[in-house]
Amino acid sequence: MNAPIRRLSALVALLFVSLLVSSTWIQVVSAKSINDQPGNRRTLLASYNRERGSIIVGGEAVARSVASDDELAWNREYPRGPLYAHVTGYFSFLYGAGGGLEGAQNDLLSGRSDRLFYRRVSDLLTGKSPVGASLELTINPAAQSAAERALGNQRGAVLALDPQTGAILAMVSHPSYDPKVLSSHDLGAVESSWVKLLKDDGDPLINRAIAGDLYPPGSIFKLITAAAALESGQYTQDSSVPGPAALELPGVSKPLPNHDGRACGPNDKTTLLGAMVISCNTAFASLGMTLGADALRQQAAAFGFGERVDIPMRATASTMPATMDEPQTAQAAIGQFDVRVTPLQMAMVAAAIGNDGEVMTPYLVRRVLGSQLQTIDEASPETLSDAVSTSTARQLTTMMKAVVSQGTGQAAQIPGVEVAGKTGTAQHAVGAAPHAWFVSFAPAADPQVAIAVVVEDGGNAGNEAAGGSVAGPIAKAVMEAVLAS
Amino acid sequence: MSIVTSWRPRRGRNVELLLLCLAVAIVTIAYVSVEGATRGSIPANLGAQAGGLLAIAVAIHLVLRFTASYADPLLLPIATLLNGLGLVMIHRLDIAQGRSLTEGMALRQLTWSALAVGIAIAVLLWLRDHRTLRRYTFLAGAAGVALLLLPLLPFIGREVNGARIWIGLGPFTFQPGEIAKIALAVFFAGYLVRTRDVLSIAGPKFLGMQLPRGRDLGPIVVMWLISLAILFFQKDLGSALLFFGLFVAMLYVATERIGWITIGLLLAAGGAVIAYTLFAHVQLRVLLWLHTFSKDALDASDQLAKGVMGMASGGLFGTGLGRGRPDITYFAESDFIFASFGEELGLTGVFAILTLYALLVERGLRTAIGVRDGFGKLLAAGLAFSVALQCFVVVGGVTRVIPLTGLTMPFLSSGGSSLLANWTLVALLLRISDQARQPLADPSSSGPIPTLVTSR
């Protein structure tokens, strides 16, 4: 009977090997994906058991962990509450980490990131309890507060960039919420807050500056149409373009009118510069048809349309319609039809124009800091694309300066500073008040800040809204705050 | 061809004592690290506790010195180490659940451990020759079946977690299946050693394989039906698998015919198909096994998912004893104690534990090879294989090799019946191994004794 016993031993060996393999599979090979399973309480608890890194703006923590004496050991606090809600996001026991950097940089904040590997090893050896990394942001606190104040109770978003680096200086989305209602350890209250936030028709959890339902850009898109025209080599800022009171569109019975119903210049003609200053619809619509849908689409893509950017939160890509006939191209050229943009994208357009045509990749985290606030990682500005040539950028700047000094954007004038801007008033639904837009940068010669502001449904001005009067002052307030600091 | 060598028998008792001390030391360190991690202090009466554990282990060691001095020196230290580690983990879970020492499961487990070791000592003292058991072949068989049936009786049968494998008398609950395992192994060994000649008569040939005769299929079919009955009435997939697998393995060892394994596997496959089509609870088990993290599975039960998540969170080196959250998993101290170790000791600890079991089984099978009588061979092989199979069924269930079933991990899991059965099992193996390793003639005369060591 010894031979079968030996064979039985081989079988036993096989059984145990299968167990070794299956254990290895769970604990090493697929461990990360299992740890990242939604609803994995251990991962959540582990992230609570370890001091989570802070999110720092201008030397002040806007999200921080404070020791608590309950099971979760650490309490997440947001001292500035709604002001930074869409920057920080929330860290909730029930709903995980999300809504902003808490979610997008969870690995770093919780200390699980591979980038912290060497630090973890040294913590292991020295017996220190590991601590998550902290994030120092690019946000300018004065600009952020100014944007918050200026936007007030209106729905909309503000996004300000440093045109030369892509650093995000302000990011505000209204309505906002206080992340502490989700990070509380009173889970019943958290649940009811969550339900309330989800049901709120203002969608406070959505960061309108980079995501959400996307807005039609309206007249601020004329910057892109003008850029395409200048880049084509057929036009300069002084080229003569048609500017009738209403433009006949091929195959469409209803002509495309100007906002005020008047022609943009004598003999139904104007210059490109003149068309920009008064935001002449017919001039840019006809220009769009002349240039063609492909030229518009290429120019938009050069500014970053269609590109998903992680700032590190995933920003929704702005889009141009895939196919357009001639009347649709005319509509798109003035920012109507199915063109959809984020405030981030339009801030990038303004920034690129101010930065000699170069689009910088936007980013929110300046430095990743270790537990002793030593720098682990530092952001370096990166070029996303070259949208237009320097000469095109200069001509566009001239036009935008004129918009603010003598055109639709006079509300954004800052004494002693040359501001370049463009207004937009975007129709988005029949009967609804238009969205008010303003994009700008300043000082025009050496821009320190580029900004996009959108106020939904005309804000407090309602149907009387125009981009210049509603969004312009907000942009002005934020630009002033940046320039003053 | 035979090689004759000079060989001085080594009893290995000193090695055993040394390993026992090592086992107790490891358990003590584990205990200290649990206390340190959870309470931040070293237990005050540590010396007494470690000493008590060592005393229990040394008691059985002394019995071996006097009544089974050739017994395998690895079996006892391995059982002690596993039992001790289980105690530490159960104590650790008591702390996590906020149970005090007196109302905790660890104290009960410790009491049962002492009792189980006492019974093991009794077995060693009473059973001076394992062949005595052969006399009780049919009594063991009857007892085994009776024990299996007990939970089905009204009043004393208890259904726990969907499986009716418990009996309860007043405050005491007991899982008779564990004891039945040993009784049935004794029965199979006695029965098969008697019938092996008949059962190995060649029947028809099929695909180049010698099948047994049709008329000899009786026993295996009966065993198959009993297993199906366990599955059907007690809803206990694990026991059904264990008993049938044990029988087929012992049948194969007795007859040396691969044909029996083929038939066994076919019957098992058939049983599996039948069970899957007939029983909703089996279908659910399969769903949980294959799609552990799917929404359907999680809605039904997140037990396995939680165990797997626990192991994954342990990674390579574990969170450290007392530093993980094994208490999140249900049955973390019994069915899922393996996952608890995976979480806190990591893959490293899990490998060590599996190696301990593999060693235990290997020593058992070596005993089977070494012992000279057929009954002893069959019994040792059966007992050893049952441990291997049980490990496979439990750990395989937790790590998703096979569907999860409701068996306990020998020595580690919380549970008195399991401890009693497995310490008895080890006592039997120790007794058999004493004979296996004993030289043929008593080495009373000095000088090397020529012994046949290798033959083929």
Coordinates of C-alpha atoms in Angstrom, one line a residue, chain B residues 218-431:
Chain B
G218 CA -21.8 -1.3 -3.4
P219 CA -19.7 0.4 -0.7
I220 CA -18.7 3.5 -2.8
V221 CA -22.3 4.0 -3.9
V222 CA -23.5 3.8 -0.3
M223 CA -20.9 6.3 0.8
W224 CA -21.9 8.5 -2.1
L225 CA -25.5 8.4 -1.1
I226 CA -24.7 9.2 2.5
S227 CA -22.7 12.2 1.4
L228 CA -25.5 13.4 -0.8
A229 CA -27.8 12.9 2.2
I230 CA -25.6 15.1 4.3
L231 CA -25.6 17.7 1.6
F232 CA -29.4 17.5 1.3
F233 CA -30.5 17.3 4.9
Q234 CA -27.8 19.2 6.6
K235 CA -26.9 21.6 3.8
D236 CA -23.3 21.0 4.6
L237 CA -21.2 20.9 1.4
G238 CA -17.9 20.8 3.3
S239 CA -18.7 17.6 5.3
A240 CA -20.1 15.9 2.3
L241 CA -16.9 16.6 0.3
L242 CA -14.7 15.6 3.3
F243 CA -16.3 12.3 4.0
F244 CA -16.6 11.2 0.4
G245 CA -13.0 12.4 -0.5
L246 CA -11.7 10.5 2.6
F247 CA -13.5 7.3 1.6
V248 CA -12.3 7.4 -2.0
A249 CA -8.7 8.2 -1.0
M250 CA -8.6 5.3 1.5
L251 CA -10.3 3.0 -1.0
Y252 CA -7.5 3.8 -3.4
V253 CA -4.8 3.3 -0.9
A254 CA -6.3 -0.1 0.1
T255 CA -6.8 -1.4 -3.4
E256 CA -4.1 0.5 -5.4
R257 CA -6.5 0.8 -8.2
I258 CA -6.8 4.2 -10.0
G259 CA -10.1 3.0 -11.3
W260 CA -11.7 3.7 -7.9
I261 CA -10.5 7.3 -8.1
T262 CA -12.0 7.7 -11.5
I263 CA -15.3 6.3 -10.3
G264 CA -15.2 8.5 -7.2
L265 CA -14.5 11.6 -9.3
L266 CA -17.3 10.8 -11.7
L267 CA -19.7 10.2 -8.8
A268 CA -18.6 13.4 -7.1
A269 CA -19.1 15.3 -10.4
G270 CA -22.5 13.7 -10.8
G271 CA -23.4 14.6 -7.3
A272 CA -22.2 18.2 -7.8
V273 CA -24.4 18.5 -10.9
I274 CA -27.4 17.1 -9.1
A275 CA -26.9 19.3 -6.1
Y276 CA -26.4 22.4 -8.3
T277 CA -29.6 21.8 -10.3
L278 CA -31.7 20.8 -7.3
F279 CA -30.6 23.1 -4.4
A280 CA -30.9 26.8 -4.5
H281 CA -28.4 27.1 -1.7
V282 CA -25.8 25.3 -3.7
Q283 CA -26.4 27.6 -6.7
L284 CA -26.0 30.6 -4.4
R285 CA -22.7 29.2 -3.1
V286 CA -21.4 28.8 -6.7
L287 CA -22.5 32.4 -7.5
L288 CA -20.7 33.7 -4.5
W289 CA -17.6 31.7 -5.4
L290 CA -17.4 32.7 -9.1
H291 CA -18.7 36.3 -8.9
T292 CA -17.8 37.3 -5.4
F293 CA -17.9 41.0 -6.0
S294 CA -20.8 41.1 -8.4
K295 CA -23.9 43.0 -7.2
D296 CA -26.0 39.9 -7.1
A297 CA -23.5 38.1 -5.0
L298 CA -23.0 41.0 -2.6
D299 CA -26.7 41.4 -2.2
A300 CA -27.0 37.8 -1.1
S301 CA -23.9 37.7 1.1
D302 CA -20.8 39.7 1.4
Q303 CA -19.2 37.2 3.8
L304 CA -16.7 35.8 1.3
A305 CA -16.0 39.3 -0.2
K306 CA -15.2 40.6 3.3
G307 CA -12.8 37.7 3.9
V308 CA -11.1 38.2 0.6
M309 CA -10.8 42.0 1.2
G310 CA -9.3 41.2 4.6
M311 CA -6.6 39.0 3.1
A312 CA -6.0 41.6 0.3
S313 CA -5.5 44.3 2.9
G314 CA -2.9 42.2 4.6
G315 CA -0.7 42.1 1.5
L316 CA 2.7 40.6 1.7
F317 CA 3.6 41.2 5.3
G318 CA 0.2 41.9 6.9
T319 CA -0.9 44.7 9.1
G320 CA 0.7 43.1 12.1
L321 CA -1.1 41.3 14.9
G322 CA -3.7 43.5 16.5
R323 CA -3.4 46.2 13.9
G324 CA -5.8 45.0 11.2
R325 CA -9.5 44.8 11.2
P326 CA -10.2 41.1 11.0
D327 CA -13.3 41.6 13.1
I328 CA -15.0 43.1 10.0
T329 CA -15.3 39.6 8.5
Y330 CA -18.1 37.4 9.8
F331 CA -16.9 34.2 11.6
A332 CA -13.4 35.7 11.7
E333 CA -12.6 33.4 14.6
S334 CA -14.0 30.2 13.0
D335 CA -14.6 29.6 9.3
F336 CA -12.6 32.6 8.3
I337 CA -9.8 32.5 10.8
F338 CA -7.4 31.8 7.9
A339 CA -8.4 35.1 6.4
S340 CA -7.9 36.8 9.8
F341 CA -4.3 35.5 9.7
G342 CA -3.9 36.5 6.1
E343 CA -4.9 40.1 7.1
E344 CA -2.6 40.5 10.1
L345 CA 0.3 38.2 9.2
G346 CA 0.2 38.7 5.5
L347 CA 1.1 36.3 2.8
T348 CA 4.2 35.5 4.7
G349 CA 2.3 34.3 7.7
V350 CA -0.2 32.4 5.6
F351 CA 2.6 30.5 3.9
A352 CA 4.0 29.6 7.3
I353 CA 0.7 28.3 8.5
L354 CA 0.0 26.3 5.3
T355 CA 3.5 24.9 5.6
L356 CA 2.8 23.8 9.2
Y357 CA -0.3 21.9 8.0
A358 CA 1.5 20.4 5.0
L359 CA 4.3 19.2 7.4
L360 CA 1.7 17.8 9.8
V361 CA 0.1 15.9 6.9
E362 CA 3.4 14.8 5.5
R363 CA 4.5 13.4 8.9
G364 CA 1.1 11.5 9.0
L365 CA 1.6 10.0 5.6
R366 CA 5.2 9.1 6.4
T367 CA 3.8 7.3 9.4
A368 CA 1.5 5.5 7.1
I369 CA 4.4 4.4 5.0
G370 CA 6.5 3.4 8.0
V371 CA 3.9 1.4 9.9
R372 CA 3.9 -2.3 9.1
D373 CA 0.3 -3.4 9.5
G374 CA -2.3 -2.7 6.8
F375 CA -4.9 -1.3 9.2
G376 CA -2.3 1.2 10.7
K377 CA -1.3 2.2 7.2
L378 CA -4.9 2.9 6.1
L379 CA -5.8 4.6 9.3
A380 CA -2.7 6.9 9.4
A381 CA -3.1 7.7 5.7
G382 CA -6.8 8.4 6.2
L383 CA -6.3 10.6 9.2
A384 CA -3.5 12.6 7.6
F385 CA -5.4 13.0 4.3
S386 CA -8.5 14.1 6.1
V387 CA -6.5 17.0 7.6
A388 CA -5.2 17.9 4.2
L389 CA -8.6 17.7 2.6
Q390 CA -10.1 19.8 5.4
C391 CA -7.5 22.5 5.0
F392 CA -8.1 22.5 1.3
V393 CA -11.9 22.7 1.6
V394 CA -11.6 25.5 4.2
V395 CA -8.8 27.6 2.8
G396 CA -9.8 26.8 -0.8
G397 CA -13.3 28.2 0.1
V398 CA -11.9 31.3 1.7
T399 CA -9.4 32.0 -1.2
R400 CA -11.9 31.1 -3.9
V401 CA -10.4 27.9 -5.2
I402 CA -13.7 26.1 -4.5
P403 CA -17.1 27.2 -3.3
L404 CA -17.1 28.2 0.4
T405 CA -18.3 25.6 2.8
G406 CA -18.8 25.5 6.5
L407 CA -15.9 23.5 7.9
T408 CA -13.4 24.7 10.5
M409 CA -9.7 25.0 10.3
P410 CA -8.1 22.2 12.4
F411 CA -6.6 23.5 15.6
L412 CA -6.9 27.2 14.6
S413 CA -10.7 27.7 14.5
S414 CA -12.7 28.4 17.6
G415 CA -14.8 25.4 18.6
G416 CA -14.5 22.7 21.2
S417 CA -15.6 19.8 19.1
S418 CA -13.0 20.6 16.4
L419 CA -10.3 20.8 19.1
L420 CA -11.3 17.5 20.7
A421 CA -11.4 15.7 17.4
N422 CA -8.1 17.0 16.1
W423 CA -6.2 16.4 19.3
T424 CA -7.6 12.9 19.3
L425 CA -6.5 12.6 15.7
V426 CA -3.0 13.7 16.6
A427 CA -2.9 11.3 19.5
L428 CA -3.8 8.4 17.1
L429 CA -1.1 9.5 14.7
L430 CA 1.4 9.7 17.5
R431 CA 0.5 6.3 18.6

